[in-house]
CSV table of C-alpha atoms in Angstrom, one decimal:
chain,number,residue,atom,x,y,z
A,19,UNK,CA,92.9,74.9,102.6
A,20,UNK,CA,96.2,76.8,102.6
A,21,UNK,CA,95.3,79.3,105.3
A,22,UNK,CA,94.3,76.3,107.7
A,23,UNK,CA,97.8,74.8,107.8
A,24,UNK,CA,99.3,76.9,110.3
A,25,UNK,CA,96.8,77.6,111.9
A,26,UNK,CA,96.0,73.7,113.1
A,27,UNK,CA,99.7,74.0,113.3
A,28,UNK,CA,99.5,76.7,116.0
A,29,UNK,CA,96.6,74.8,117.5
A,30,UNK,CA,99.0,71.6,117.7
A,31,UNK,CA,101.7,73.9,119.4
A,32,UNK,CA,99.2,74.8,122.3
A,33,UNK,CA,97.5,71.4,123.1
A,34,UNK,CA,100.6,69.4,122.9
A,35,UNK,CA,102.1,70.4,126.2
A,36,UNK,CA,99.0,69.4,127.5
A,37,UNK,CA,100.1,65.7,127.4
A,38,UNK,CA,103.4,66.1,127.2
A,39,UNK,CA,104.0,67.8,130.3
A,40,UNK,CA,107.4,66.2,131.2
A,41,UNK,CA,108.7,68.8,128.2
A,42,UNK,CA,109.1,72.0,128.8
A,43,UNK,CA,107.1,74.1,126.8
A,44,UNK,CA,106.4,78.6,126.7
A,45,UNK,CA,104.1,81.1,125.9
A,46,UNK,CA,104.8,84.6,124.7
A,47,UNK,CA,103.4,87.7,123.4
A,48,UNK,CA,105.3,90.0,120.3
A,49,UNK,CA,105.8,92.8,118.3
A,50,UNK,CA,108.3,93.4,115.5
A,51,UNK,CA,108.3,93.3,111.7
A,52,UNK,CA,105.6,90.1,111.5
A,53,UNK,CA,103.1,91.5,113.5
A,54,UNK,CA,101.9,92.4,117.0
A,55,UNK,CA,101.1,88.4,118.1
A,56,UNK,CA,101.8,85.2,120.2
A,57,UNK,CA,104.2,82.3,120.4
A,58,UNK,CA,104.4,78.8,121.4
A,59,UNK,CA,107.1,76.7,122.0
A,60,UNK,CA,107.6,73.3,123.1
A,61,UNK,CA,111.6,71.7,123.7
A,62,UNK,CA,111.9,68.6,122.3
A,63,UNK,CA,115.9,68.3,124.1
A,64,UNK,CA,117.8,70.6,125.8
A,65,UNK,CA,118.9,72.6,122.7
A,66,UNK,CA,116.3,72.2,120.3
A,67,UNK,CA,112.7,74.3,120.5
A,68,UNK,CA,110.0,74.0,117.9
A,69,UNK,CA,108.4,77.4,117.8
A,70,UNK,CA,105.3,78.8,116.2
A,71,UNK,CA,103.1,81.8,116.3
A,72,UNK,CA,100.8,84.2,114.7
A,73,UNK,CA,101.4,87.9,113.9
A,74,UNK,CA,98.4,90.7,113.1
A,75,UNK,CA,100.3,93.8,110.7
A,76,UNK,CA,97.5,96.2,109.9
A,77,UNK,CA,99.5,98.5,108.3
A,78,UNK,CA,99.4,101.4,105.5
A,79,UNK,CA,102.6,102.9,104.5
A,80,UNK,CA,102.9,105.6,102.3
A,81,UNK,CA,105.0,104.4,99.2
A,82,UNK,CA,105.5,108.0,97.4
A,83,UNK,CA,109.3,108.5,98.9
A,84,UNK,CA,110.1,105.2,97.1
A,85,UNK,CA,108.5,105.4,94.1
A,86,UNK,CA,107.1,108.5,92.3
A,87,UNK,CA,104.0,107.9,90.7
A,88,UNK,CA,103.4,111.7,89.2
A,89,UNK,CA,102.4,114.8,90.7
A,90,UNK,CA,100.3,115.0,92.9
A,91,UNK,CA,99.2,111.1,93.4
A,92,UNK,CA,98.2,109.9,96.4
A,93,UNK,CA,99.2,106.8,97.0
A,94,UNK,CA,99.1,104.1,99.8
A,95,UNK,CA,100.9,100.8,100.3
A,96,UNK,CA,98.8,97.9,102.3
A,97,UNK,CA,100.9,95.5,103.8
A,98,UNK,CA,100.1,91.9,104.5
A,99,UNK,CA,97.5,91.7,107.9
A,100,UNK,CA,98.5,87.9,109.3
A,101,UNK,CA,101.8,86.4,109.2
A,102,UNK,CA,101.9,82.7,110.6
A,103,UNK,CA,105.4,81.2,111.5
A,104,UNK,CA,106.6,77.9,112.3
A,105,UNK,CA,110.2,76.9,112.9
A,106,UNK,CA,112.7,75.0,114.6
A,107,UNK,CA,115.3,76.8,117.1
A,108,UNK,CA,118.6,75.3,117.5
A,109,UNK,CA,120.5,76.5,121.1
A,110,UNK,CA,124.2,77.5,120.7
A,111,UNK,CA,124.5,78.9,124.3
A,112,UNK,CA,121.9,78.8,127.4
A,113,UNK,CA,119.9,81.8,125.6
A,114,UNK,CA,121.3,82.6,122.1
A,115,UNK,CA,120.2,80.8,119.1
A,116,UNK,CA,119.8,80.0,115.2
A,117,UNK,CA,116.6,79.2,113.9
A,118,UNK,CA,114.6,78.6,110.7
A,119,UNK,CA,111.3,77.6,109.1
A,120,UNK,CA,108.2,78.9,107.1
A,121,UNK,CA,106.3,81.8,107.5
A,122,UNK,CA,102.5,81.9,105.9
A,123,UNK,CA,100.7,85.3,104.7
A,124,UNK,CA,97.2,84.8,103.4
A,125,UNK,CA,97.3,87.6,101.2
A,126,UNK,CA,99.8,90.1,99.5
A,127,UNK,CA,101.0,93.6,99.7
A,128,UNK,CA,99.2,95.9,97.5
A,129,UNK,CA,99.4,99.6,96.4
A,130,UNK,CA,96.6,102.6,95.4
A,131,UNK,CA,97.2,105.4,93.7
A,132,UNK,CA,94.2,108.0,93.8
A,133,UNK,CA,94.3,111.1,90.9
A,134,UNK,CA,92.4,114.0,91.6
A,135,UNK,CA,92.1,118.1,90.9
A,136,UNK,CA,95.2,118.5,88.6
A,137,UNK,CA,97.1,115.2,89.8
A,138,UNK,CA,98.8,113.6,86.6
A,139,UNK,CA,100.5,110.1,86.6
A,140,UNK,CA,102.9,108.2,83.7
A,141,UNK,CA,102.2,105.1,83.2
A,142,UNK,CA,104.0,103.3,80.6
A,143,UNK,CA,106.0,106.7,79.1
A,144,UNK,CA,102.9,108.5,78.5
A,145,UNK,CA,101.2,110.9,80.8
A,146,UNK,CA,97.3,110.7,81.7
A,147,UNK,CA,95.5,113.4,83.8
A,148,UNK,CA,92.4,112.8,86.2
A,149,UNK,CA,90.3,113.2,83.3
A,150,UNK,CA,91.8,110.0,81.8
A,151,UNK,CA,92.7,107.8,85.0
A,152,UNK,CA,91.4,108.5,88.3
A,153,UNK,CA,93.2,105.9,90.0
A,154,UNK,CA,95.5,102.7,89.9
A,155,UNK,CA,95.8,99.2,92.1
A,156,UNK,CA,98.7,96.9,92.3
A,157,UNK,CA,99.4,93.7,93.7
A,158,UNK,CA,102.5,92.3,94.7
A,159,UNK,CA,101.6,88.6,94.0
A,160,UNK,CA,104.0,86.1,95.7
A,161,UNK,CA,104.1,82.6,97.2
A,162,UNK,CA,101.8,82.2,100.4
A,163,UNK,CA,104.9,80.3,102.4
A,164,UNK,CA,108.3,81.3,102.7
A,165,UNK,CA,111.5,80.2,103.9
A,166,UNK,CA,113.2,82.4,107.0
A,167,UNK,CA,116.1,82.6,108.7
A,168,UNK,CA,117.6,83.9,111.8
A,169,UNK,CA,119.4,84.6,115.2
A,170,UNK,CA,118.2,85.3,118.4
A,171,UNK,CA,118.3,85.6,122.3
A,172,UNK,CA,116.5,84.4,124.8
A,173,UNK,CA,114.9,81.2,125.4
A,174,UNK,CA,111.0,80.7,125.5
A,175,UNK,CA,111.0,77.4,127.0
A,176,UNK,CA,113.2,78.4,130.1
A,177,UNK,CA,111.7,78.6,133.3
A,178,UNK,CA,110.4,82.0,134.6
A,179,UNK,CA,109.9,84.8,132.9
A,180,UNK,CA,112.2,86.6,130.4
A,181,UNK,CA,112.6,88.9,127.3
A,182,UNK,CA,113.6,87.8,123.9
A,183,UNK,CA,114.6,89.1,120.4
A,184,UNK,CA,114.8,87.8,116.7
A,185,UNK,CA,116.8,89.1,114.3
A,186,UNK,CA,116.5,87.4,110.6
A,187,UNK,CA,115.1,87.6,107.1
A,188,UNK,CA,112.3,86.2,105.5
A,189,UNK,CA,113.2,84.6,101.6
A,190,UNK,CA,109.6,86.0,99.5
A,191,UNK,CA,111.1,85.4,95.9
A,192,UNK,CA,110.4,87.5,92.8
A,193,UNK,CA,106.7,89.3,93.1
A,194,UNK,CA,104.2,89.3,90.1
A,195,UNK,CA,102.9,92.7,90.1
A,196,UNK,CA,99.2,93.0,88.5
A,197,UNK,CA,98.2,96.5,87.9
A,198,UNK,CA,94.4,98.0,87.3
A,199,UNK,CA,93.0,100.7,86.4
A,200,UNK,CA,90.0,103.3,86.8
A,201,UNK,CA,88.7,106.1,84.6
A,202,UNK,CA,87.8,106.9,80.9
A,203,UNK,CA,86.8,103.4,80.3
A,204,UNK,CA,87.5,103.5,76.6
A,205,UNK,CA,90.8,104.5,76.8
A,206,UNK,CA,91.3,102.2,79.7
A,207,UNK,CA,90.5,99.2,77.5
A,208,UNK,CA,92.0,100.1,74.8
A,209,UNK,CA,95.1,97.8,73.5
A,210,UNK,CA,97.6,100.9,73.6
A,211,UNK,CA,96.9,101.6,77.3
A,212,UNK,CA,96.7,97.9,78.2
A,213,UNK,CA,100.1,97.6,76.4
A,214,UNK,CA,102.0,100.8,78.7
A,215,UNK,CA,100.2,99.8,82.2
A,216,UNK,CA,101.9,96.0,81.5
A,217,UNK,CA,105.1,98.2,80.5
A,218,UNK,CA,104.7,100.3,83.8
A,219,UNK,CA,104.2,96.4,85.6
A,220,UNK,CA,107.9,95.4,84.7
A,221,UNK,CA,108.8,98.9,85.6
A,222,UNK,CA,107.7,98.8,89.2
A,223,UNK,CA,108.8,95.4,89.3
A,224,UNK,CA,112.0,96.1,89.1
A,225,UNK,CA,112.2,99.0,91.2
A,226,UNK,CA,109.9,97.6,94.2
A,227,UNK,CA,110.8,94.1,93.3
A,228,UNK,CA,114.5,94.3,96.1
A,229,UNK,CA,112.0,95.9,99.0
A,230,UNK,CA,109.7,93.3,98.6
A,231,UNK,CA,111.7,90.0,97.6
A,232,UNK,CA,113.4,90.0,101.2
A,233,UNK,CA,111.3,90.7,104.4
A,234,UNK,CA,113.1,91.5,107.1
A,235,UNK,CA,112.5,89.9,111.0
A,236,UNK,CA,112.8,92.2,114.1
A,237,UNK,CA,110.8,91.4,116.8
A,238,UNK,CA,110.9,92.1,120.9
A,239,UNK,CA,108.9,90.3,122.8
A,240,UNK,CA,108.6,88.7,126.6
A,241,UNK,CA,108.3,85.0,127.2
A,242,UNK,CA,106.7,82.5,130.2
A,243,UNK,CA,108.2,79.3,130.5
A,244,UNK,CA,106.8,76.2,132.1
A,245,UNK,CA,107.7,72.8,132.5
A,246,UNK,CA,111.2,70.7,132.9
């Protein structure tokens, strides 16, 4: 139910120029730090813009300069694919501007760590090799909506054609982090490893938990406006 908010959201933003077509209203395409996507905006006065869009992030980073999960682990950070935002933008000049509103991601950031040949990882204070563990999976649980923030430049619902830019910060809160494991399933199971791999949960916690409780907003992108 969650994941069709925003998008009958976005759905709203496109049809309701339709019939109001004494307000100016704007399309535009993005790319930035939520995604390669679209906007729509519609001006409800002069100054004020309700704004919306929809963001695809397929990316896969490679989390090993951040946090070292033992020789020779390879390891791979998966961030969020769709981020849905919704918002209100408040003009403080013909073009620059303070905004806010919600952002929406369907799923959560999660990392894999892969052991193999003479790869060794610690996990809790004690040291497993590939014969042990062959690999680990963590997920960054957080809320599905978040707050944002930001600045700007550029106005979508002005006529012509134009460039813009956000600059802002998205509020995620504290992630859960829920680690797994693969391997000797014995010692997997076992109430000792159980009680390390919750002990290496705070652990990353609190050394991913500053990257991932504050996203930040950085996106480029180029605008049509229609209407007035």
């Amino acid at each position: 139910m969650m994941k069709r908010i925003p998008v009958l959201a976005l759905a709203a933003l496109v049809f309701v120029p339709a019939v109001l077509s004494a307000q100016r209203f704007g399309v535009a395409g993005r790319a930035g730090t939520i995604g390669v996507g679209v906007e729509g905006a519609v001006g409800l006065a002069d100054r004020l813009v309700i704004r919306g869009g929809i963001g695809l992030l397929p990316l896969e980073v490679d989390p090993t300069s951040l946090w070292d999960l033992g020789e020779g682990v390879s390891a791979t950070l998966k961030l969020p694919d769709t981020w849905y935002n919704i918002g209100v933008d408040f003009y403080l000049g013909s073009s620059f501007r303070i905004g806010g509103g919600m952002l929406f991601k369907p799923d959560d950031p999660t990392i894999t760590g892969t052991l193999t040949g003479s790869a060794s990882i610690n996990i809790g204070g004690q040291t497993y090799t590939v014969e042990d563990v062959t690999g680990i999976t963590g997920k960054f649980a957080s809320k599905n909506r978040a707050p944002y923030a930001l600045i700007g430049f550029g106005k979508h619902t002005s006529s012509g054609i134009g460039l813009f830019l956000d600059l802002g910060v998205v509020l995620l809160g504290e992630p859960n982090l829920h680690l797994t494991a693969t391997g000797n399933s014995s010692l997997i199971n076992s109430s000792d490893f159980q009680t390390r791999l919750r002990t290496e949960e705070q652990s990353l916690e609190d050394r991913a938990g500053t990257y991932l409780k504050y996203w930040p907003i950085l996106n480029l992108g180029l605008r049509v406006g229609i209407g007035g």
